[in-house]
Amino acid sequence: LFSDKPSEVSRERLRQIRASSMVVPAITPRLPLMGLLPKAVGKASNDKVDLKSIEKVLKLRSSRKHAKVKVNKFHFSIHCYLNITNLQLKEKKQHVWLQCQEKVGLNCDICNKTEGNSSFVRCTECHAVLHSHCKTAANKASCSRGKSASKHSSVMFQTRPLSLVSRFSSFRSDSSSVIGQIYAETSNRSGVLPQSADCVVSILPDGAGVYTIPDAKWEELGLWSAEADGNWWSTGRGKVARNYMSSKEVKRQDIIHELVTTERHHCITLVLLKHTYFDGLLGLNILTNNELNMLMPHLELLLEVHLHFLQLLKKKVDESVVVNNVHEIFIEQFTGEVAEKMKLAYTTFCSRKDFSVQEYHRLCQTNQNFNIFMENMNKLPYFKARSLPDCLLLVTQRLSKYHSFVESLRKNTEDALLKDEIVKAEQAVKKLVANVDQGIGDIQLQQLCKEIVAQMDTKESTTFLGKTFTKNELLSSTRTLLHAGDVYWQNAMRKPAEVKMLLFSDIIVFLQRVGNSYAFFSQDNKECIISLLKLIVREKAGRSGSQGLYLISAAPSHAEMYEIICHTKKMLASWTERIQRAVDACPSAAIEECPSSESVFAVEHEEQLKNLFGKVNDYNDELKKLLDCQIEAYGEILVSLFNCNLFYNC
């Protein structure tokens, strides 16, 4: 074929090629020229270049003279391609190091040693694991990107077995590809969470991944049922029955339908918080169990009580088209043991809401794994409006919604007896909400007390009942902060000083802000701590608009009077009511459990004075009797003298 004297067939073929005036030789599928054309110059390829095969192709496609020109052109292109490829291979790929969170069972790939006290790093490109002080030696060599995962590939995040059978497996095929693609993109970008998608045990119908086995109640209650999010009762299920009902009854049924729908959505939010965020962060070893309980407390308890509530509502709705006696479910849910669980869960959860949001933003800035996990969640369409702060806000707002539902039911109920029963349910809901608010207020007050004590100087102290009173005694387990606020304490010169007044269960404390810290504040040689024992609370009398308050301590050891001025009338009424309530509830032995020698002497002196004054009173009584006898004697004398005068006159 390539002899100097070509055959007649080859000559005829060459004539056809010349006649077609082809500038670039055609490429047939049989010939391995992929990646060798000039347009492919600069692309990475591991295929070896066979120059002889190219020359054979050119000889087949063109004449000897024409082929020589084409071969020269291709030789130039191939040499350019090889030079660029060699330059790319010579370029050193830098390692991307990431701190390993676990050190158990790790061996350094450089020195092949295990040191428990040394920290390990892992390259996210080649998966090499070595000591932090061995990075210098590793950086001299290029990073072989695309290397198969080493024996340490599962050190960062341990995966869970995927042999678990999901009840939502029918939805997994459609959504898993989307989640896997998002995780793959994030993994290629950072290499931090390469196995996040594998940890997902199941995919919910809305595309949300869960990291634990789904509960059977979710399917029984129809949490992801498309029919549950239908129209109003009046335009859907009760379209026929509404023709025989009054407008108030129709509206009442719509309210019940809305209650069931919103309760179902709330349960979905709790499921995502517990089984996606909580279990996901825990399963990927991003946060510990204690850290997650601080971030999202009592999720299991909240999910338990609300699934129970939804189960009762769904059972009542399934009984008939027209739903009656919903107040019975409210009374059962908001009283007794279930109410105590709700009180505990919501009090703790709502009191830590601000802390949880601040901790979320802090972790997004300081914890790379946490930030990437949240980015993966936010990329899913279902989580665009269900980020972690959004879910926390929805949970804290839910408890306040029940009162409006019950109130609307009462207003749209025509039966008087049924309305009385709904009033009982409304009172139960209001009582639980008030208890939760009180619990949240108590927790916030204790946190405020700790913050104030933390801002006081270490050696800050004062004198109370003849002994030293330090700042740590404000945090005593037998002492509870009831109220705190800024007021004015007026001295003898009628000059008010702005102070922070703390009302505890047994004392009142005055503090003053000094720079960035607090200090005990006293004036007019009066103690800055007042005992609630024998304390008299009186509002200041005077012209209208007066906001003064007198605190009169009648205790024998420190009898004083304090004049307090509040900012507003409302604050004055609040302080008066709270202090009076604390005085009434203060135990008699709350203060002087360990009296000092001076206080003991004062008590003994008081008893001695009482005895002496008692004797004086007795003597006064005897003196009174003697004086009465004396007066009677003088009276008799006067009568006798009067009779004598009459006798002499006669």
Tab-separated table of C-alpha atoms in Angstrom, residues 18 111 151 176 240 255 266-267 402 422 452 645-646:
chain	number	residue	atom	x	y	z
A	18	ARG	CA	-7.623	15.642	-5.380
A	111	CYS	CA	6.705	8.940	58.835
A	151	LYS	CA	-7.552	4.030	54.303
A	176	SER	CA	-31.708	11.389	45.683
A	240	VAL	CA	-72.681	19.670	50.245
A	255	ILE	CA	-61.480	26.989	61.541
A	266	HIS	CA	-45.958	22.229	62.572
A	267	CYS	CA	-45.288	18.503	62.937
A	402	TYR	CA	-53.830	28.103	69.867
A	422	ILE	CA	-65.180	25.933	74.903
A	452	ILE	CA	-24.695	41.133	86.286
A	645	ASN	CA	-69.299	74.930	155.972
A	646	LEU	CA	-72.997	74.256	155.809
